[in-house]
């Protein structure tokens, strides 16, 4: 199999019921995450508007890793919406919500496993996604500040803990699928839960806030910008003035330059070595190597470091607020994008099926210019016309019917008991 490329879905306990109006901006942000994965999965050679010689690689670098992180972040927002929004559910409403979530999680995970059998050159996120929903269930009763605390602890403790466990107990094995074991799911896979749950929990914290409030949105926008800046500056400070990049160059010099770093005096050779280390950081897919703790100082996407988590969450907050603002002020323009975000499972699954068909016809070298644009335009047209006729996408409808059916089944079993 070809090596997969990572990217690299009630009423309160007391008091009056909160508003149930769907927020189109969340859907629009979710669509951007899906389209980001389109761009990564199809590659720069599939772009026509941006050629590889121009800005295609820049766009690819922006969305790689960040799109899957945004997808997980918005999964957390959805979980909070499903379990009470600003006031967590309790009692029977919470029980029904949990049954729905478990049903959805199991079916999404199974769908991911089935799609993985198609052997497309893509690291499918759905099995991880379903697992994240299950891991988040113990947190659904928490308020926003508690969830922010959990997210912060995961962001700070998760990366070094992952490093230590992989270094001593669970070394990374060759990957043959998106996720093939619990070790891959938690530690060594493309989207390891030990770090990705920070995105999910941060999203849950956001979903517990009143996202219709102007002051809340301004706070999220400012906080997101600050987090992204801190992630960038923290990595820059650690790798630059504190000497992290030099330590990594020292580590790789014998292998890449054939000599210890201390003996290399040619500026061009040093710059080439620095570039090689930068490229290695850019190519990481899930977690950093364990041959040096200094790798935890990088902030490139898909590295699972504290700095990367800060940047990704910060960017997610900014994208979410901007999408909400645009959807309220330019609804006709944003309607197609929000339509895609209403049926992410349908669109995500559909694009994988089409890729599998292309691979079957043309092999793994199926990339042609303008293919990415055709995928995006096709998704926008399909979702827009489907939304005009139906409320939910076909996959979302089936998922919802299965979840509602499970709730009725469990309820009847409880009544009999």
mmCIF file of C-alpha atoms in Angstrom:
data_model
loop_
_atom_site.group_PDB
_atom_site.id
_atom_site.type_symbol
_atom_site.label_atom_id
_atom_site.label_comp_id
_atom_site.label_asym_id
_atom_site.label_seq_id
_atom_site.Cartn_x
_atom_site.Cartn_y
_atom_site.Cartn_z
ATOM 1 C CA UNK A 1 0.000 0.000 0.000
ATOM 2 C CA UNK A 2 1.238 3.507 -0.715
ATOM 3 C CA UNK A 3 2.342 5.544 2.280
ATOM 4 C CA UNK A 4 -0.641 7.530 3.476
ATOM 5 C CA UNK A 5 -0.467 11.290 3.653
ATOM 6 C CA UNK A 6 -2.077 12.980 6.641
ATOM 7 C CA UNK A 7 -4.395 15.914 6.289
ATOM 8 C CA UNK A 8 -2.600 15.982 5.996
ATOM 9 C CA UNK A 9 -19.218 15.126 13.060
ATOM 10 C CA UNK A 10 -31.910 18.924 24.286
ATOM 11 C CA UNK A 11 -32.845 20.895 27.058
ATOM 12 C CA UNK A 12 -30.842 22.067 30.094
ATOM 13 C CA UNK A 13 -31.091 20.624 33.561
ATOM 14 C CA UNK A 14 -32.913 23.660 34.923
ATOM 15 C CA UNK A 15 -34.019 27.132 33.945
ATOM 16 C CA UNK A 16 -35.270 28.284 30.562
ATOM 17 C CA UNK A 17 -34.105 26.426 27.513
ATOM 18 C CA UNK A 18 -31.272 28.044 25.584
ATOM 19 C CA UNK A 19 -31.753 29.030 21.982
ATOM 20 C CA UNK A 20 -31.448 26.159 19.547
ATOM 21 C CA UNK A 21 -30.773 28.245 16.442
ATOM 22 C CA UNK A 22 -28.047 26.693 14.337
ATOM 23 C CA UNK A 23 -24.985 28.908 13.932
ATOM 24 C CA UNK A 24 -24.030 28.969 10.252
ATOM 25 C CA UNK A 25 -20.554 30.258 11.045
ATOM 26 C CA UNK A 26 -19.664 26.957 12.722
ATOM 27 C CA UNK A 27 -20.756 25.117 9.586
ATOM 28 C CA UNK A 28 -18.718 27.457 7.382
ATOM 29 C CA UNK A 29 -15.621 26.911 9.507
ATOM 30 C CA UNK A 30 -16.177 23.154 9.325
ATOM 31 C CA UNK A 31 -16.371 23.398 5.527
ATOM 32 C CA UNK A 32 -13.021 25.184 5.456
ATOM 33 C CA UNK A 33 -11.539 22.315 7.477
ATOM 34 C CA UNK A 34 -12.919 19.785 4.995
ATOM 35 C CA UNK A 35 -11.633 21.764 2.012
ATOM 36 C CA UNK A 36 -8.250 22.028 3.685
ATOM 37 C CA UNK A 37 -8.124 18.253 3.780
ATOM 38 C CA UNK A 38 -9.125 18.183 0.101
ATOM 39 C CA UNK A 39 -6.074 20.315 -0.693
ATOM 40 C CA UNK A 40 -3.725 18.083 1.291
ATOM 41 C CA UNK A 41 -5.148 14.821 -0.009
ATOM 42 C CA UNK A 42 -5.033 15.896 -3.659
ATOM 43 C CA UNK A 43 -1.651 17.630 -3.445
ATOM 44 C CA UNK A 44 -0.135 20.687 -5.074
ATOM 45 C CA UNK A 45 0.005 19.021 -8.498
ATOM 46 C CA UNK A 46 -3.805 18.967 -8.519
ATOM 47 C CA UNK A 47 -4.107 22.748 -8.249
ATOM 48 C CA UNK A 48 -4.687 24.836 -11.337
ATOM 49 C CA UNK A 49 -5.277 28.315 -9.963
ATOM 50 C CA UNK A 50 -2.026 28.117 -7.993
ATOM 51 C CA UNK A 51 0.845 26.322 -9.672
ATOM 52 C CA UNK A 52 3.512 24.560 -7.587
ATOM 53 C CA UNK A 53 6.010 27.211 -8.676
ATOM 54 C CA UNK A 54 3.861 30.011 -7.241
ATOM 55 C CA UNK A 55 1.794 29.774 -4.046
ATOM 56 C CA UNK A 56 0.495 26.197 -4.099
ATOM 57 C CA UNK A 57 3.109 24.947 -1.663
ATOM 58 C CA UNK A 58 2.400 27.903 0.632
ATOM 59 C CA UNK A 59 -1.316 27.077 0.701
ATOM 60 C CA UNK A 60 -0.549 23.397 1.211
ATOM 61 C CA UNK A 61 1.705 24.290 4.147
ATOM 62 C CA UNK A 62 -1.000 26.443 5.732
ATOM 63 C CA UNK A 63 -3.780 23.839 5.603
ATOM 64 C CA UNK A 64 -1.687 20.708 6.241
ATOM 65 C CA UNK A 65 -2.280 19.642 9.827
ATOM 66 C CA UNK A 66 -4.221 22.814 10.624
ATOM 67 C CA UNK A 67 -7.298 21.551 8.764
ATOM 68 C CA UNK A 68 -7.432 18.290 10.758
ATOM 69 C CA UNK A 69 -6.831 20.229 13.983
ATOM 70 C CA UNK A 70 -9.701 22.596 13.083
ATOM 71 C CA UNK A 71 -11.894 19.584 12.298
ATOM 72 C CA UNK A 72 -11.208 18.130 15.766
ATOM 73 C CA UNK A 73 -11.681 21.538 17.411
ATOM 74 C CA UNK A 74 -15.103 21.922 15.763
ATOM 75 C CA UNK A 75 -15.978 18.370 16.812
ATOM 76 C CA UNK A 76 -15.624 19.631 20.369
ATOM 77 C CA UNK A 77 -17.886 22.587 19.606
ATOM 78 C CA UNK A 78 -20.480 20.153 18.235
ATOM 79 C CA UNK A 79 -20.245 17.989 21.354
ATOM 80 C CA UNK A 80 -20.991 20.997 23.538
ATOM 81 C CA UNK A 81 -23.939 21.903 21.314
ATOM 82 C CA UNK A 82 -25.306 18.362 21.573
ATOM 83 C CA UNK A 83 -25.059 18.323 25.367
ATOM 84 C CA UNK A 84 -26.686 21.566 26.431
ATOM 85 C CA UNK A 85 -24.731 24.452 24.926
ATOM 86 C CA UNK A 86 -24.141 27.016 27.682
ATOM 87 C CA UNK A 87 -25.602 24.809 30.444
ATOM 88 C CA UNK A 88 -24.575 21.140 30.465
ATOM 89 C CA UNK A 89 -27.412 18.639 30.420
ATOM 90 C CA UNK A 90 -28.223 16.397 33.365
ATOM 91 C CA UNK A 91 -30.529 13.504 34.132
ATOM 92 C CA UNK A 92 -32.610 11.922 31.389
ATOM 93 C CA UNK A 93 -31.758 14.535 28.685
ATOM 94 C CA UNK A 94 -28.069 13.887 29.273
ATOM 95 C CA UNK A 95 -28.585 10.119 29.090
ATOM 96 C CA UNK A 96 -30.343 10.434 25.716
ATOM 97 C CA UNK A 97 -27.621 12.748 24.415
ATOM 98 C CA UNK A 98 -24.901 10.321 25.494
ATOM 99 C CA UNK A 99 -26.669 7.420 23.746
ATOM 100 C CA UNK A 100 -26.838 9.503 20.572
ATOM 101 C CA UNK A 101 -23.172 10.457 20.822
ATOM 102 C CA UNK A 102 -22.045 6.867 21.429
ATOM 103 C CA UNK A 103 -24.087 5.651 18.465
ATOM 104 C CA UNK A 104 -22.680 8.330 16.193
ATOM 105 C CA UNK A 105 -19.139 7.713 17.412
ATOM 106 C CA UNK A 106 -19.292 3.965 16.808
ATOM 107 C CA UNK A 107 -20.815 4.327 13.338
ATOM 108 C CA UNK A 108 -18.351 7.051 12.305
ATOM 109 C CA UNK A 109 -15.427 4.935 13.526
ATOM 110 C CA UNK A 110 -16.719 1.900 11.613
ATOM 111 C CA UNK A 111 -17.160 4.010 8.491
ATOM 112 C CA UNK A 112 -13.564 5.142 8.856
ATOM 113 C CA UNK A 113 -12.372 1.539 9.024
ATOM 114 C CA UNK A 114 -14.410 0.646 5.931
ATOM 115 C CA UNK A 115 -13.063 3.633 3.988
ATOM 116 C CA UNK A 116 -9.535 2.683 5.018
ATOM 117 C CA UNK A 117 -9.983 -0.641 3.217
ATOM 118 C CA UNK A 118 -10.206 1.257 -0.081
ATOM 119 C CA UNK A 119 -6.448 1.848 0.227
ATOM 120 C CA UNK A 120 -6.569 5.484 -0.833
ATOM 121 C CA UNK A 121 -3.325 7.392 -0.115
ATOM 122 C CA UNK A 122 -4.991 9.361 2.667
ATOM 123 C CA UNK A 123 -4.776 9.178 6.445
ATOM 124 C CA UNK A 124 -8.500 8.908 7.204
ATOM 125 C CA UNK A 125 -9.510 10.797 10.325
ATOM 126 C CA UNK A 126 -12.966 9.308 10.900
ATOM 127 C CA UNK A 127 -11.941 6.387 13.131
ATOM 128 C CA UNK A 128 -9.954 8.765 15.316
ATOM 129 C CA UNK A 129 -12.889 11.194 15.212
ATOM 130 C CA UNK A 130 -15.297 8.595 16.588
ATOM 131 C CA UNK A 131 -12.808 7.709 19.308
ATOM 132 C CA UNK A 132 -12.427 11.356 20.296
ATOM 133 C CA UNK A 133 -16.199 11.567 20.856
ATOM 134 C CA UNK A 134 -16.066 8.597 23.218
ATOM 135 C CA UNK A 135 -13.074 9.974 25.134
ATOM 136 C CA UNK A 136 -14.869 13.295 25.558
ATOM 137 C CA UNK A 137 -17.966 11.808 27.213
ATOM 138 C CA UNK A 138 -16.628 12.111 30.801
ATOM 139 C CA UNK A 139 -16.185 15.844 30.172
ATOM 140 C CA UNK A 140 -19.682 16.751 28.929
ATOM 141 C CA UNK A 141 -20.871 17.914 32.381
ATOM 142 C CA UNK A 142 -18.037 20.438 32.757
ATOM 143 C CA UNK A 143 -18.422 24.194 32.427
ATOM 144 C CA UNK A 144 -16.366 26.252 30.004
ATOM 145 C CA UNK A 145 -13.615 27.282 32.431
ATOM 146 C CA UNK A 146 -13.155 23.688 33.538
ATOM 147 C CA UNK A 147 -12.859 22.548 29.941
ATOM 148 C CA UNK A 148 -10.303 25.277 29.220
ATOM 149 C CA UNK A 149 -8.319 23.990 32.192
ATOM 150 C CA UNK A 150 -8.414 20.424 30.875
ATOM 151 C CA UNK A 151 -7.394 21.622 27.408
ATOM 152 C CA UNK A 152 -4.488 23.574 28.885
ATOM 153 C CA UNK A 153 -3.262 20.583 30.869
ATOM 154 C CA UNK A 154 -3.482 18.358 27.783
ATOM 155 C CA UNK A 155 -1.592 20.913 25.696
ATOM 156 C CA UNK A 156 1.231 21.228 28.248
ATOM 157 C CA UNK A 157 1.464 17.666 29.597
ATOM 158 C CA UNK A 158 0.401 15.662 26.538
ATOM 159 C CA UNK A 159 3.405 16.329 24.239
ATOM 160 C CA UNK A 160 6.198 15.489 26.731
ATOM 161 C CA UNK A 161 4.219 12.514 28.043
ATOM 162 C CA UNK A 162 3.796 11.247 24.484
ATOM 163 C CA UNK A 163 7.518 11.733 23.882
ATOM 164 C CA UNK A 164 8.440 9.799 27.029
ATOM 165 C CA UNK A 165 6.040 6.919 26.388
ATOM 166 C CA UNK A 166 7.099 6.534 22.755
ATOM 167 C CA UNK A 167 10.748 6.723 23.702
ATOM 168 C CA UNK A 168 10.554 4.073 26.426
ATOM 169 C CA UNK A 169 7.524 1.830 25.869
ATOM 170 C CA UNK A 170 5.756 2.331 22.548
ATOM 171 C CA UNK A 171 8.118 3.035 19.641
ATOM 172 C CA UNK A 172 6.488 4.052 16.367
ATOM 173 C CA UNK A 173 5.902 1.125 14.000
ATOM 174 C CA UNK A 174 5.482 1.239 10.193
ATOM 175 C CA UNK A 175 1.953 2.392 9.377
ATOM 176 C CA UNK A 176 -0.284 0.216 7.215
ATOM 177 C CA UNK A 177 -3.575 2.048 7.723
ATOM 178 C CA UNK A 178 -5.086 5.160 9.236
ATOM 179 C CA UNK A 179 -5.333 3.441 12.635
ATOM 180 C CA UNK A 180 -4.667 -0.239 13.282
ATOM 181 C CA UNK A 181 -4.218 -0.449 17.065
ATOM 182 C CA UNK A 182 -5.015 1.296 20.336
ATOM 183 C CA UNK A 183 -1.377 2.360 20.572
ATOM 184 C CA UNK A 184 -1.682 4.134 17.235
ATOM 185 C CA UNK A 185 -4.933 5.753 18.302
ATOM 186 C CA UNK A 186 -3.541 7.103 21.557
ATOM 187 C CA UNK A 187 0.137 7.710 20.786
ATOM 188 C CA UNK A 188 1.753 6.852 17.486
ATOM 189 C CA UNK A 189 -0.865 7.431 14.779
ATOM 190 C CA UNK A 190 -1.507 10.326 12.444
ATOM 191 C CA UNK A 191 -3.932 11.989 14.877
ATOM 192 C CA UNK A 192 -2.869 10.723 18.327
ATOM 193 C CA UNK A 193 -5.521 11.224 20.986
ATOM 194 C CA UNK A 194 -2.981 12.231 23.629
ATOM 195 C CA UNK A 195 -2.525 15.538 21.837
ATOM 196 C CA UNK A 196 -5.618 15.824 19.587
ATOM 197 C CA UNK A 197 -7.935 15.714 22.594
ATOM 198 C CA UNK A 198 -6.585 19.159 23.454
ATOM 199 C CA UNK A 199 -8.275 20.442 20.276
ATOM 200 C CA UNK A 200 -11.527 18.629 21.078
ATOM 201 C CA UNK A 201 -11.612 19.873 24.672
ATOM 202 C CA UNK A 202 -10.847 23.445 23.626
ATOM 203 C CA UNK A 203 -13.730 23.226 21.159
ATOM 204 C CA UNK A 204 -16.028 21.978 23.931
ATOM 205 C CA UNK A 205 -15.003 24.960 26.057
ATOM 206 C CA UNK A 206 -15.935 27.304 23.198
ATOM 207 C CA UNK A 207 -19.250 25.525 22.635
ATOM 208 C CA UNK A 208 -20.174 26.083 26.292
ATOM 209 C CA UNK A 209 -20.025 29.856 25.731
ATOM 210 C CA UNK A 210 -22.771 32.087 24.363
ATOM 211 C CA UNK A 211 -21.470 32.377 20.838
ATOM 212 C CA UNK A 212 -24.169 34.879 19.936
ATOM 213 C CA UNK A 213 -22.752 37.432 22.386
ATOM 214 C CA UNK A 214 -20.604 40.174 20.855
ATOM 215 C CA UNK A 215 -18.276 40.362 23.862
ATOM 216 C CA UNK A 216 -17.731 36.591 23.807
ATOM 217 C CA UNK A 217 -16.754 36.700 20.160
ATOM 218 C CA UNK A 218 -14.335 39.591 20.722
ATOM 219 C CA UNK A 219 -12.784 37.674 23.600
ATOM 220 C CA UNK A 220 -12.373 34.552 21.477
ATOM 221 C CA UNK A 221 -10.885 36.579 18.640
ATOM 222 C CA UNK A 222 -8.374 38.290 20.925
ATOM 223 C CA UNK A 223 -7.596 35.077 22.783
ATOM 224 C CA UNK A 224 -7.131 33.168 19.550
ATOM 225 C CA UNK A 225 -4.763 35.757 18.134
ATOM 226 C CA UNK A 226 -2.791 35.783 21.388
ATOM 227 C CA UNK A 227 -2.553 31.976 21.483
ATOM 228 C CA UNK A 228 -1.344 31.797 17.885
ATOM 229 C CA UNK A 229 1.277 34.481 18.520
ATOM 230 C CA UNK A 230 2.436 32.772 21.710
ATOM 231 C CA UNK A 231 2.777 29.464 19.883
ATOM 232 C CA UNK A 232 4.840 31.072 17.148
ATOM 233 C CA UNK A 233 7.019 33.228 19.415
ATOM 234 C CA UNK A 234 7.521 30.437 21.943
ATOM 235 C CA UNK A 235 8.869 28.132 19.251
ATOM 236 C CA UNK A 236 10.981 30.896 17.727
ATOM 237 C CA UNK A 237 12.493 31.762 21.111
ATOM 238 C CA UNK A 238 13.248 28.131 21.999
ATOM 239 C CA UNK A 239 14.686 27.200 18.628
ATOM 240 C CA UNK A 240 16.531 30.496 18.105
ATOM 241 C CA UNK A 241 17.905 32.434 21.078
ATOM 242 C CA UNK A 242 17.737 29.410 23.396
ATOM 243 C CA UNK A 243 19.668 27.254 20.946
ATOM 244 C CA UNK A 244 17.175 24.560 20.033
ATOM 245 C CA UNK A 245 17.834 24.664 16.294
ATOM 246 C CA UNK A 246 21.563 24.442 16.870
ATOM 247 C CA UNK A 247 21.064 21.348 19.035
ATOM 248 C CA UNK A 248 18.954 19.712 16.314
ATOM 249 C CA UNK A 249 21.529 20.614 13.669
ATOM 250 C CA UNK A 250 24.182 19.116 15.915
ATOM 251 C CA UNK A 251 22.112 15.949 16.166
ATOM 252 C CA UNK A 252 21.643 15.597 12.395
ATOM 253 C CA UNK A 253 25.050 16.862 11.194
ATOM 254 C CA UNK A 254 26.864 13.484 11.186
ATOM 255 C CA UNK A 255 24.057 11.924 9.143
ATOM 256 C CA UNK A 256 23.282 14.781 6.766
ATOM 257 C CA UNK A 257 26.650 16.516 6.445
ATOM 258 C CA UNK A 258 28.977 13.648 7.240
ATOM 259 C CA UNK A 259 30.770 15.591 9.961
ATOM 260 C CA UNK A 260 30.128 17.022 13.462
ATOM 261 C CA UNK A 261 28.520 20.450 13.501
ATOM 262 C CA UNK A 262 31.546 21.974 15.248
ATOM 263 C CA UNK A 263 33.733 21.176 12.236
ATOM 264 C CA UNK A 264 31.443 22.763 9.623
ATOM 265 C CA UNK A 265 32.529 26.328 8.892
ATOM 266 C CA UNK A 266 31.130 26.879 5.399
ATOM 267 C CA UNK A 267 28.068 29.192 5.703
ATOM 268 C CA UNK A 268 26.413 27.522 2.705
ATOM 269 C CA UNK A 269 26.807 24.077 4.269
ATOM 270 C CA UNK A 270 25.393 25.330 7.564
ATOM 271 C CA UNK A 271 22.422 26.883 5.796
ATOM 272 C CA UNK A 272 21.826 23.655 3.889
ATOM 273 C CA UNK A 273 21.892 21.694 7.146
ATOM 274 C CA UNK A 274 19.458 24.129 8.767
ATOM 275 C CA UNK A 275 17.145 23.780 5.774
ATOM 276 C CA UNK A 276 17.273 19.981 6.032
ATOM 277 C CA UNK A 277 16.282 20.110 9.713
ATOM 278 C CA UNK A 278 13.460 22.537 8.868
ATOM 279 C CA UNK A 279 12.234 20.159 6.166
ATOM 280 C CA UNK A 280 12.305 17.230 8.571
ATOM 281 C CA UNK A 281 10.135 19.218 10.993
ATOM 282 C CA UNK A 282 7.752 20.108 8.155
ATOM 283 C CA UNK A 283 7.409 16.449 7.132
ATOM 284 C CA UNK A 284 6.446 15.121 10.598
ATOM 285 C CA UNK A 285 3.110 13.304 10.529
ATOM 286 C CA UNK A 286 1.617 12.867 13.973
ATOM 287 C CA UNK A 287 4.369 13.289 16.536
ATOM 288 C CA UNK A 288 7.993 14.374 16.787
ATOM 289 C CA UNK A 289 10.985 12.003 16.781
ATOM 290 C CA UNK A 290 12.231 10.832 20.171
ATOM 291 C CA UNK A 291 15.976 11.197 19.616
ATOM 292 C CA UNK A 292 16.039 14.700 21.133
ATOM 293 C CA UNK A 293 13.768 16.597 23.522
ATOM 294 C CA UNK A 294 14.476 19.723 21.450
ATOM 295 C CA UNK A 295 11.988 18.456 18.852
ATOM 296 C CA UNK A 296 9.271 19.550 21.296
ATOM 297 C CA UNK A 297 10.249 23.123 20.480
ATOM 298 C CA UNK A 298 9.015 22.992 16.884
ATOM 299 C CA UNK A 299 5.604 24.387 15.968
ATOM 300 C CA UNK A 300 5.039 22.922 12.515
ATOM 301 C CA UNK A 301 1.655 21.257 11.842
ATOM 302 C CA UNK A 302 1.160 17.589 12.728
ATOM 303 C CA UNK A 303 3.952 17.616 15.307
ATOM 304 C CA UNK A 304 1.720 17.496 18.389
ATOM 305 C CA UNK A 305 3.885 19.900 20.386
ATOM 306 C CA UNK A 306 2.594 22.473 22.868
ATOM 307 C CA UNK A 307 3.543 25.283 20.501
ATOM 308 C CA UNK A 308 1.714 23.651 17.597
ATOM 309 C CA UNK A 309 -1.392 23.108 19.744
ATOM 310 C CA UNK A 310 -1.344 26.777 20.805
ATOM 311 C CA UNK A 311 -1.082 27.944 17.206
ATOM 312 C CA UNK A 312 -3.745 25.549 15.905
ATOM 313 C CA UNK A 313 -6.276 26.384 18.639
ATOM 314 C CA UNK A 314 -5.577 30.088 18.198
ATOM 315 C CA UNK A 315 -6.077 29.881 14.463
ATOM 316 C CA UNK A 316 -9.241 27.828 14.975
ATOM 317 C CA UNK A 317 -10.711 30.507 17.241
ATOM 318 C CA UNK A 318 -9.942 33.259 14.734
ATOM 319 C CA UNK A 319 -11.389 31.255 11.824
ATOM 320 C CA UNK A 320 -14.546 30.450 13.800
ATOM 321 C CA UNK A 321 -15.203 34.066 14.817
ATOM 322 C CA UNK A 322 -14.561 35.386 11.302
ATOM 323 C CA UNK A 323 -16.861 32.752 9.790
ATOM 324 C CA UNK A 324 -19.644 33.634 12.235
ATOM 325 C CA UNK A 325 -19.213 37.323 11.419
ATOM 326 C CA UNK A 326 -19.264 36.722 7.661
ATOM 327 C CA UNK A 327 -22.245 34.383 7.760
ATOM 328 C CA UNK A 328 -24.317 37.015 9.551
ATOM 329 C CA UNK A 329 -23.307 39.849 7.218
ATOM 330 C CA UNK A 330 -22.968 38.055 3.876
ATOM 331 C CA UNK A 331 -25.334 35.104 4.233
ATOM 332 C CA UNK A 332 -26.039 34.615 0.479
ATOM 333 C CA UNK A 333 -22.325 34.531 -0.286
ATOM 334 C CA UNK A 334 -21.555 32.163 2.601
ATOM 335 C CA UNK A 335 -24.593 29.940 2.012
ATOM 336 C CA UNK A 336 -22.758 27.368 -0.170
ATOM 337 C CA UNK A 337 -19.859 27.135 2.289
ATOM 338 C CA UNK A 338 -22.199 26.714 5.259
ATOM 339 C CA UNK A 339 -24.101 24.072 3.276
ATOM 340 C CA UNK A 340 -20.949 21.979 2.953
ATOM 341 C CA UNK A 341 -20.385 22.352 6.697
ATOM 342 C CA UNK A 342 -23.874 21.029 7.393
ATOM 343 C CA UNK A 343 -22.974 17.711 5.776
ATOM 344 C CA UNK A 344 -19.259 17.198 6.506
ATOM 345 C CA UNK A 345 -19.534 13.426 6.781
ATOM 346 C CA UNK A 346 -21.232 13.198 3.380
ATOM 347 C CA UNK A 347 -18.710 15.469 1.692
ATOM 348 C CA UNK A 348 -15.660 13.946 3.387
ATOM 349 C CA UNK A 349 -16.763 10.395 2.600
ATOM 350 C CA UNK A 350 -17.742 11.331 -0.935
ATOM 351 C CA UNK A 351 -14.362 12.810 -1.773
ATOM 352 C CA UNK A 352 -12.608 9.661 -0.516
ATOM 353 C CA UNK A 353 -14.849 7.469 -2.679
ATOM 354 C CA UNK A 354 -14.054 9.611 -5.720
ATOM 355 C CA UNK A 355 -10.319 9.436 -4.957
ATOM 356 C CA UNK A 356 -10.608 5.650 -4.693
ATOM 357 C CA UNK A 357 -12.262 5.580 -8.120
ATOM 358 C CA UNK A 358 -9.490 7.751 -9.572
ATOM 359 C CA UNK A 359 -6.831 5.476 -8.072
ATOM 360 C CA UNK A 360 -8.598 2.426 -9.551
ATOM 361 C CA UNK A 361 -8.564 4.011 -13.019
ATOM 362 C CA UNK A 362 -5.258 5.895 -13.122
ATOM 363 C CA UNK A 363 -3.248 4.454 -10.222
ATOM 364 C CA UNK A 364 -1.737 6.540 -7.444
ATOM 365 C CA UNK A 365 -0.495 9.090 -9.971
ATOM 366 C CA UNK A 366 -4.007 10.408 -10.581
ATOM 367 C CA UNK A 367 -3.254 14.079 -9.969
ATOM 368 C CA UNK A 368 -4.097 16.509 -12.744
ATOM 369 C CA UNK A 369 -4.244 20.326 -12.719
ATOM 370 C CA UNK A 370 -7.537 21.846 -11.576
ATOM 371 C CA UNK A 371 -8.614 18.606 -9.874
ATOM 372 C CA UNK A 372 -8.666 20.286 -6.461
ATOM 373 C CA UNK A 373 -10.819 23.131 -7.746
ATOM 374 C CA UNK A 374 -13.230 20.638 -9.335
ATOM 375 C CA UNK A 375 -13.543 18.738 -6.059
ATOM 376 C CA UNK A 376 -14.282 21.944 -4.141
ATOM 377 C CA UNK A 377 -16.730 23.293 -6.722
ATOM 378 C CA UNK A 378 -18.500 19.924 -6.915
ATOM 379 C CA UNK A 379 -18.863 19.810 -3.133
ATOM 380 C CA UNK A 380 -20.234 23.373 -3.021
ATOM 381 C CA UNK A 381 -22.799 22.708 -5.768
ATOM 382 C CA UNK A 382 -23.927 19.366 -4.370
ATOM 383 C CA UNK A 383 -24.273 20.657 -0.793
ATOM 384 C CA UNK A 384 -26.084 23.831 -1.842
ATOM 385 C CA UNK A 385 -28.709 22.093 -3.980
ATOM 386 C CA UNK A 386 -29.145 19.282 -1.460
ATOM 387 C CA UNK A 387 -29.691 21.798 1.358
ATOM 388 C CA UNK A 388 -32.339 23.590 -0.702
ATOM 389 C CA UNK A 389 -34.311 20.326 -0.827
ATOM 390 C CA UNK A 390 -33.390 18.631 2.454
ATOM 391 C CA UNK A 391 -32.322 19.742 5.911
ATOM 392 C CA UNK A 392 -29.473 17.268 6.359
ATOM 393 C CA UNK A 393 -26.965 15.524 4.142
ATOM 394 C CA UNK A 394 -27.628 11.862 3.280
ATOM 395 C CA UNK A 395 -24.929 10.486 5.606
ATOM 396 C CA UNK A 396 -25.982 12.865 8.385
ATOM 397 C CA UNK A 397 -29.621 11.801 7.963
ATOM 398 C CA UNK A 398 -28.766 8.114 8.261
ATOM 399 C CA UNK A 399 -26.516 8.808 11.242
ATOM 400 C CA UNK A 400 -29.248 10.798 12.958
ATOM 401 C CA UNK A 401 -31.896 8.147 12.293
ATOM 402 C CA UNK A 402 -29.610 5.464 13.705
ATOM 403 C CA UNK A 403 -28.922 7.553 16.802
ATOM 404 C CA UNK A 404 -32.625 8.292 17.359
ATOM 405 C CA UNK A 405 -33.460 4.624 16.836
ATOM 406 C CA UNK A 406 -30.868 3.618 19.418
ATOM 407 C CA UNK A 407 -32.339 6.080 21.909
ATOM 408 C CA UNK A 408 -35.798 4.579 21.397
ATOM 409 C CA UNK A 409 -34.432 1.047 21.710
ATOM 410 C CA UNK A 410 -32.501 1.803 24.897
ATOM 411 C CA UNK A 411 -35.534 3.628 26.308
ATOM 412 C CA UNK A 412 -37.822 0.662 25.673
ATOM 413 C CA UNK A 413 -35.318 -1.725 27.244
ATOM 414 C CA UNK A 414 -35.096 0.489 30.327
ATOM 415 C CA UNK A 415 -38.908 0.644 30.587
ATOM 416 C CA UNK A 416 -39.116 -3.147 30.440
ATOM 417 C CA UNK A 417 -36.393 -3.464 33.055
#
